[in-house]
Amino acid sequence: PLGFSGTIGGGGGETEDVRVDNSIKYWNKIGPVNFGALYKAGEVSGHRDAGSGYALNAGFESGPFGVQFAYEAFKDGVTGSISTTTADAVKATIYDTKAGMLAAKYKIADVATVKVGVERYVREAPNTPIVVNSYYGETVQGGVATNWAGSNLPNNIYFFGGDYNFTQQFNLAAGYYTWRQQANGSGSTGQLNGRINTFSLLADYHFTKRTDAYAGWMYSEYKGA
């Protein structure tokens, strides 16, 4: 409820690219139009493209209306989860990821703002498979991370919400997100149908320009296979 951070986990999915290092970024705004680009250098010796990525952004904001589009693609993103077969180990899988998001907002006078958006990200088999023997210092299940070799794994996310100023001091915001995982492939080479619905509320009160108090609530439900 305290803010939206882009694709689930960032980097086009649940990978370590939620934060990007070793990168260079350019951003500018000319009148109502903004645009930007980011490039992340690879980090694997002898493999220039392995671990690299890029992101693009363009938007338009004028008066009460604003719209933003972003696209990103990363190579060799790593996901980690607790191993179910090896004690004190992490199951790590390597993917290439691609993601796009379109979001818009509309401000109604100075009282309320409405926001809506859609995003899609896909995890794919890596074009430049790499060897990962540890995950942030943790032992990897089987001694090495698995380079995904199954079907593409698509996910769609839809969200809408907004906020309302009851007074100059008190603001109430609400949001709804639904993350839909599409069935593709089977067994260990695919994913099952699934959905996560998330509701959130945030109450914010400004006592003074320097003093602010807030309380947030979020509820998620998991459905499907």
mmCIF file of C-alpha atoms in Angstrom:
data_model
loop_
_atom_site.group_PDB
_atom_site.id
_atom_site.type_symbol
_atom_site.label_atom_id
_atom_site.label_comp_id
_atom_site.label_asym_id
_atom_site.label_seq_id
_atom_site.Cartn_x
_atom_site.Cartn_y
_atom_site.Cartn_z
ATOM 1 C CA PRO A 1 0.000 0.000 0.000
ATOM 2 C CA LEU A 2 2.965 2.359 0.318
ATOM 3 C CA GLY A 3 3.755 2.566 -3.374
ATOM 4 C CA PHE A 4 4.011 0.659 -6.613
ATOM 5 C CA SER A 5 7.469 -0.582 -7.644
ATOM 6 C CA GLY A 6 6.846 -1.706 -11.198
ATOM 7 C CA THR A 7 6.764 -5.331 -12.283
ATOM 8 C CA ILE A 8 6.466 -7.909 -9.551
ATOM 9 C CA GLY A 9 9.993 -8.146 -8.179
ATOM 10 C CA GLY A 10 11.269 -5.744 -10.842
ATOM 11 C CA GLY A 11 13.446 -6.609 -13.816
ATOM 12 C CA GLY A 12 10.496 -8.150 -15.621
ATOM 13 C CA GLY A 13 9.620 -10.724 -13.016
ATOM 14 C CA GLU A 14 10.800 -12.224 -9.748
ATOM 15 C CA THR A 15 14.529 -11.938 -10.487
ATOM 16 C CA GLU A 16 17.464 -10.231 -8.822
ATOM 17 C CA ASP A 17 17.162 -7.406 -11.398
ATOM 18 C CA VAL A 18 14.755 -5.630 -9.036
ATOM 19 C CA ARG A 19 17.800 -3.380 -8.523
ATOM 20 C CA VAL A 20 20.213 -2.666 -11.366
ATOM 21 C CA ASP A 21 23.932 -2.076 -10.860
ATOM 22 C CA ASN A 22 26.827 -1.447 -13.290
ATOM 23 C CA SER A 23 24.541 0.677 -15.449
ATOM 24 C CA ILE A 24 24.253 4.030 -17.165
ATOM 25 C CA LYS A 25 21.007 5.982 -17.487
ATOM 26 C CA TYR A 26 19.803 9.018 -19.439
ATOM 27 C CA TRP A 27 16.550 10.822 -18.660
ATOM 28 C CA ASN A 28 15.088 14.099 -19.940
ATOM 29 C CA LYS A 29 11.871 16.064 -20.139
ATOM 30 C CA ILE A 30 10.943 18.508 -22.887
ATOM 31 C CA GLY A 31 7.659 20.281 -22.261
ATOM 32 C CA PRO A 32 5.006 17.658 -21.482
ATOM 33 C CA VAL A 33 7.087 14.786 -22.908
ATOM 34 C CA ASN A 34 9.598 12.729 -20.914
ATOM 35 C CA PHE A 35 11.873 9.948 -22.146
ATOM 36 C CA GLY A 36 14.735 7.861 -20.856
ATOM 37 C CA ALA A 37 16.950 4.849 -21.436
ATOM 38 C CA LEU A 38 19.106 2.603 -19.271
ATOM 39 C CA TYR A 39 21.801 0.076 -20.155
ATOM 40 C CA LYS A 40 23.222 -2.509 -17.756
ATOM 41 C CA ALA A 41 26.642 -3.920 -18.585
ATOM 42 C CA GLY A 42 27.235 -7.664 -18.450
ATOM 43 C CA GLU A 43 29.102 -9.107 -15.502
ATOM 44 C CA VAL A 44 30.423 -12.436 -16.788
ATOM 45 C CA SER A 45 34.051 -12.649 -17.891
ATOM 46 C CA GLY A 46 34.366 -13.801 -21.488
ATOM 47 C CA HIS A 47 30.645 -13.340 -22.192
ATOM 48 C CA ARG A 48 29.972 -9.707 -23.101
ATOM 49 C CA ASP A 49 26.176 -9.981 -23.253
ATOM 50 C CA ALA A 50 25.628 -12.343 -20.323
ATOM 51 C CA GLY A 51 24.001 -10.522 -17.425
ATOM 52 C CA SER A 52 23.314 -7.402 -19.495
ATOM 53 C CA GLY A 53 20.022 -5.580 -19.976
ATOM 54 C CA TYR A 54 18.283 -2.396 -21.034
ATOM 55 C CA ALA A 55 15.151 -0.390 -20.275
ATOM 56 C CA LEU A 56 13.269 2.319 -22.202
ATOM 57 C CA ASN A 57 10.678 4.810 -20.963
ATOM 58 C CA ALA A 58 8.477 7.438 -22.614
ATOM 59 C CA GLY A 59 5.616 9.480 -21.244
ATOM 60 C CA PHE A 60 3.361 12.487 -21.589
ATOM 61 C CA GLU A 61 1.953 14.641 -18.808
ATOM 62 C CA SER A 62 -0.134 17.767 -19.294
ATOM 63 C CA GLY A 63 -2.717 19.289 -17.006
ATOM 64 C CA PRO A 64 -4.678 16.597 -15.210
ATOM 65 C CA PHE A 65 -3.664 13.753 -17.557
ATOM 66 C CA GLY A 66 -0.532 11.614 -17.632
ATOM 67 C CA VAL A 67 0.524 8.415 -19.385
ATOM 68 C CA GLN A 68 3.763 6.408 -19.155
ATOM 69 C CA PHE A 69 5.153 3.432 -21.081
ATOM 70 C CA ALA A 70 8.166 1.327 -20.120
ATOM 71 C CA TYR A 71 9.877 -1.671 -21.698
ATOM 72 C CA GLU A 72 12.785 -3.677 -20.346
ATOM 73 C CA ALA A 73 14.768 -6.760 -21.281
ATOM 74 C CA PHE A 74 17.421 -8.498 -19.176
ATOM 75 C CA LYS A 75 19.659 -11.483 -19.772
ATOM 76 C CA ASP A 76 20.468 -14.113 -17.178
ATOM 77 C CA GLY A 77 18.294 -12.921 -14.318
ATOM 78 C CA VAL A 78 18.448 -15.272 -11.330
ATOM 79 C CA THR A 79 15.561 -16.265 -9.073
ATOM 80 C CA GLY A 80 16.120 -17.934 -5.732
ATOM 81 C CA SER A 81 13.829 -19.944 -3.461
ATOM 82 C CA ILE A 82 14.332 -22.225 -0.474
ATOM 83 C CA SER A 83 15.378 -25.708 -1.563
ATOM 84 C CA THR A 84 12.873 -28.450 -0.741
ATOM 85 C CA THR A 85 15.448 -31.211 -1.186
ATOM 86 C CA THR A 86 18.700 -29.831 0.292
ATOM 87 C CA ALA A 87 19.077 -28.378 3.783
ATOM 88 C CA ASP A 88 20.429 -24.817 4.031
ATOM 89 C CA ALA A 89 20.478 -24.398 0.265
ATOM 90 C CA VAL A 90 18.795 -22.214 -2.347
ATOM 91 C CA LYS A 91 17.160 -23.436 -5.528
ATOM 92 C CA ALA A 92 18.339 -20.962 -8.194
ATOM 93 C CA THR A 93 17.076 -20.681 -11.773
ATOM 94 C CA ILE A 94 18.372 -18.430 -14.560
ATOM 95 C CA TYR A 95 16.054 -16.727 -17.081
ATOM 96 C CA ASP A 96 16.037 -14.063 -19.748
ATOM 97 C CA THR A 97 13.196 -11.640 -19.008
ATOM 98 C CA LYS A 98 11.158 -9.165 -21.046
ATOM 99 C CA ALA A 99 8.488 -6.817 -19.716
ATOM 100 C CA GLY A 100 6.300 -3.925 -20.803
ATOM 101 C CA MET A 101 4.024 -1.644 -18.807
ATOM 102 C CA LEU A 102 1.494 1.048 -19.747
ATOM 103 C CA ALA A 103 0.007 3.226 -17.013
ATOM 104 C CA ALA A 104 -2.172 6.330 -16.972
ATOM 105 C CA LYS A 105 -3.534 8.767 -14.403
ATOM 106 C CA TYR A 106 -6.130 11.526 -14.310
ATOM 107 C CA LYS A 107 -6.389 14.197 -11.644
ATOM 108 C CA ILE A 108 -9.863 15.428 -10.778
ATOM 109 C CA ALA A 109 -9.417 19.044 -9.657
ATOM 110 C CA ASP A 110 -7.153 19.025 -6.576
ATOM 111 C CA VAL A 111 -9.309 16.495 -4.773
ATOM 112 C CA ALA A 112 -8.707 13.094 -6.356
ATOM 113 C CA THR A 113 -6.444 11.148 -8.735
ATOM 114 C CA VAL A 114 -7.418 7.982 -10.620
ATOM 115 C CA LYS A 115 -4.755 5.549 -11.904
ATOM 116 C CA VAL A 116 -4.916 2.468 -14.122
ATOM 117 C CA GLY A 117 -2.320 0.228 -15.755
ATOM 118 C CA VAL A 118 -1.413 -3.063 -17.364
ATOM 119 C CA GLU A 119 1.869 -4.915 -17.631
ATOM 120 C CA ARG A 120 3.134 -8.154 -19.087
ATOM 121 C CA TYR A 121 6.365 -9.952 -18.410
ATOM 122 C CA VAL A 122 7.765 -13.186 -19.787
ATOM 123 C CA ARG A 123 10.540 -15.400 -18.437
ATOM 124 C CA GLU A 124 12.423 -17.235 -21.191
ATOM 125 C CA ALA A 125 15.265 -19.718 -21.619
ATOM 126 C CA PRO A 126 18.562 -17.756 -21.540
ATOM 127 C CA ASN A 127 20.303 -17.190 -24.886
ATOM 128 C CA THR A 128 23.677 -17.021 -23.127
ATOM 129 C CA PRO A 129 23.579 -19.709 -20.404
ATOM 130 C CA ILE A 130 25.933 -19.011 -17.511
ATOM 131 C CA VAL A 131 27.264 -20.945 -14.511
ATOM 132 C CA VAL A 132 26.212 -19.723 -11.043
ATOM 133 C CA ASN A 133 27.622 -21.686 -8.107
ATOM 134 C CA SER A 134 26.392 -19.515 -5.228
ATOM 135 C CA TYR A 135 23.517 -17.116 -4.638
ATOM 136 C CA TYR A 136 24.497 -14.135 -2.459
ATOM 137 C CA GLY A 137 26.763 -16.408 -0.440
ATOM 138 C CA GLU A 138 24.181 -19.183 -0.070
ATOM 139 C CA THR A 139 24.772 -22.752 -1.244
ATOM 140 C CA VAL A 140 22.946 -23.558 -4.497
ATOM 141 C CA GLN A 141 20.940 -26.781 -4.727
ATOM 142 C CA GLY A 142 22.911 -29.303 -6.786
ATOM 143 C CA GLY A 143 26.004 -27.076 -6.708
ATOM 144 C CA VAL A 144 24.971 -24.969 -9.718
ATOM 145 C CA ALA A 145 21.979 -22.870 -10.769
ATOM 146 C CA THR A 146 19.640 -24.271 -13.427
ATOM 147 C CA ASN A 147 19.461 -22.493 -16.786
ATOM 148 C CA TRP A 148 15.747 -22.575 -17.659
ATOM 149 C CA ALA A 149 15.156 -24.736 -20.749
ATOM 150 C CA GLY A 150 11.377 -25.023 -20.798
ATOM 151 C CA SER A 151 8.562 -23.043 -22.414
ATOM 152 C CA ASN A 152 8.250 -19.270 -22.109
ATOM 153 C CA LEU A 153 6.466 -18.318 -18.882
ATOM 154 C CA PRO A 154 4.052 -15.373 -19.438
ATOM 155 C CA ASN A 155 2.430 -13.291 -16.695
ATOM 156 C CA ASN A 156 -0.065 -10.429 -16.937
ATOM 157 C CA ILE A 157 -0.713 -7.826 -14.242
ATOM 158 C CA TYR A 158 -3.589 -5.332 -14.134
ATOM 159 C CA PHE A 159 -4.034 -2.594 -11.564
ATOM 160 C CA PHE A 160 -6.211 0.393 -10.811
ATOM 161 C CA GLY A 161 -6.876 2.707 -7.910
ATOM 162 C CA GLY A 162 -6.512 6.266 -6.786
ATOM 163 C CA ASP A 163 -6.616 8.655 -3.880
ATOM 164 C CA TYR A 164 -8.948 11.305 -2.457
ATOM 165 C CA ASN A 165 -8.169 14.367 -0.346
ATOM 166 C CA PHE A 166 -10.911 14.644 2.266
ATOM 167 C CA THR A 167 -9.168 17.736 3.637
ATOM 168 C CA GLN A 168 -5.871 19.488 2.980
ATOM 169 C CA GLN A 169 -4.379 17.306 5.711
ATOM 170 C CA PHE A 170 -6.065 13.922 5.177
ATOM 171 C CA ASN A 171 -5.653 11.690 2.114
ATOM 172 C CA LEU A 172 -7.007 8.178 1.556
ATOM 173 C CA ALA A 173 -5.639 5.960 -1.233
ATOM 174 C CA ALA A 174 -6.868 2.577 -2.460
ATOM 175 C CA GLY A 175 -5.478 0.100 -4.983
ATOM 176 C CA TYR A 176 -6.291 -3.245 -6.570
ATOM 177 C CA TYR A 177 -3.807 -5.485 -8.394
ATOM 178 C CA THR A 178 -4.420 -8.817 -10.091
ATOM 179 C CA TRP A 179 -1.455 -10.912 -11.234
ATOM 180 C CA ARG A 180 -2.386 -13.692 -13.669
ATOM 181 C CA GLN A 181 0.060 -16.485 -14.416
ATOM 182 C CA GLN A 182 -0.778 -18.225 -17.686
ATOM 183 C CA ALA A 183 -0.527 -21.987 -18.053
ATOM 184 C CA ASN A 184 2.235 -22.899 -20.485
ATOM 185 C CA GLY A 185 4.202 -26.126 -20.840
ATOM 186 C CA SER A 186 3.905 -28.879 -18.245
ATOM 187 C CA GLY A 187 5.639 -30.280 -15.198
ATOM 188 C CA SER A 188 9.135 -28.954 -14.586
ATOM 189 C CA THR A 189 9.220 -27.316 -18.054
ATOM 190 C CA GLY A 190 6.195 -25.049 -17.621
ATOM 191 C CA GLN A 191 3.832 -23.345 -15.202
ATOM 192 C CA LEU A 192 0.239 -23.797 -14.057
ATOM 193 C CA ASN A 193 -2.647 -21.344 -14.163
ATOM 194 C CA GLY A 194 -2.714 -19.083 -11.129
ATOM 195 C CA ARG A 195 -3.851 -15.702 -9.909
ATOM 196 C CA ILE A 196 -2.996 -13.337 -7.068
ATOM 197 C CA ASN A 197 -5.502 -10.614 -6.161
ATOM 198 C CA THR A 198 -4.241 -7.828 -3.915
ATOM 199 C CA PHE A 199 -6.209 -5.018 -2.253
ATOM 200 C CA SER A 200 -4.647 -2.113 -0.401
ATOM 201 C CA LEU A 201 -5.588 1.014 1.558
ATOM 202 C CA LEU A 202 -3.399 3.849 2.792
ATOM 203 C CA ALA A 203 -4.533 6.638 5.141
ATOM 204 C CA ASP A 204 -2.179 9.621 5.367
ATOM 205 C CA TYR A 205 -2.516 12.630 7.679
ATOM 206 C CA HIS A 206 -0.257 15.712 7.597
ATOM 207 C CA PHE A 207 -0.246 17.407 10.988
ATOM 208 C CA THR A 208 2.195 20.044 9.705
ATOM 209 C CA LYS A 209 4.469 20.431 6.671
ATOM 210 C CA ARG A 210 7.111 18.510 8.617
ATOM 211 C CA THR A 211 4.981 15.968 10.482
ATOM 212 C CA ASP A 212 3.189 13.142 8.697
ATOM 213 C CA ALA A 213 1.487 9.989 9.996
ATOM 214 C CA TYR A 214 0.157 7.118 7.912
ATOM 215 C CA ALA A 215 -1.278 3.640 8.252
ATOM 216 C CA GLY A 216 -1.485 1.004 5.525
ATOM 217 C CA TRP A 217 -3.373 -2.270 5.040
ATOM 218 C CA MET A 218 -2.915 -4.898 2.341
ATOM 219 C CA TYR A 219 -4.698 -8.176 1.671
ATOM 220 C CA SER A 220 -3.743 -10.807 -0.905
ATOM 221 C CA GLU A 221 -5.513 -13.969 -2.015
ATOM 222 C CA TYR A 222 -3.982 -16.769 -4.095
ATOM 223 C CA LYS A 223 -6.145 -18.793 -6.496
ATOM 224 C CA GLY A 224 -5.719 -21.456 -9.169
ATOM 225 C CA ALA A 225 -3.422 -24.426 -9.613
#
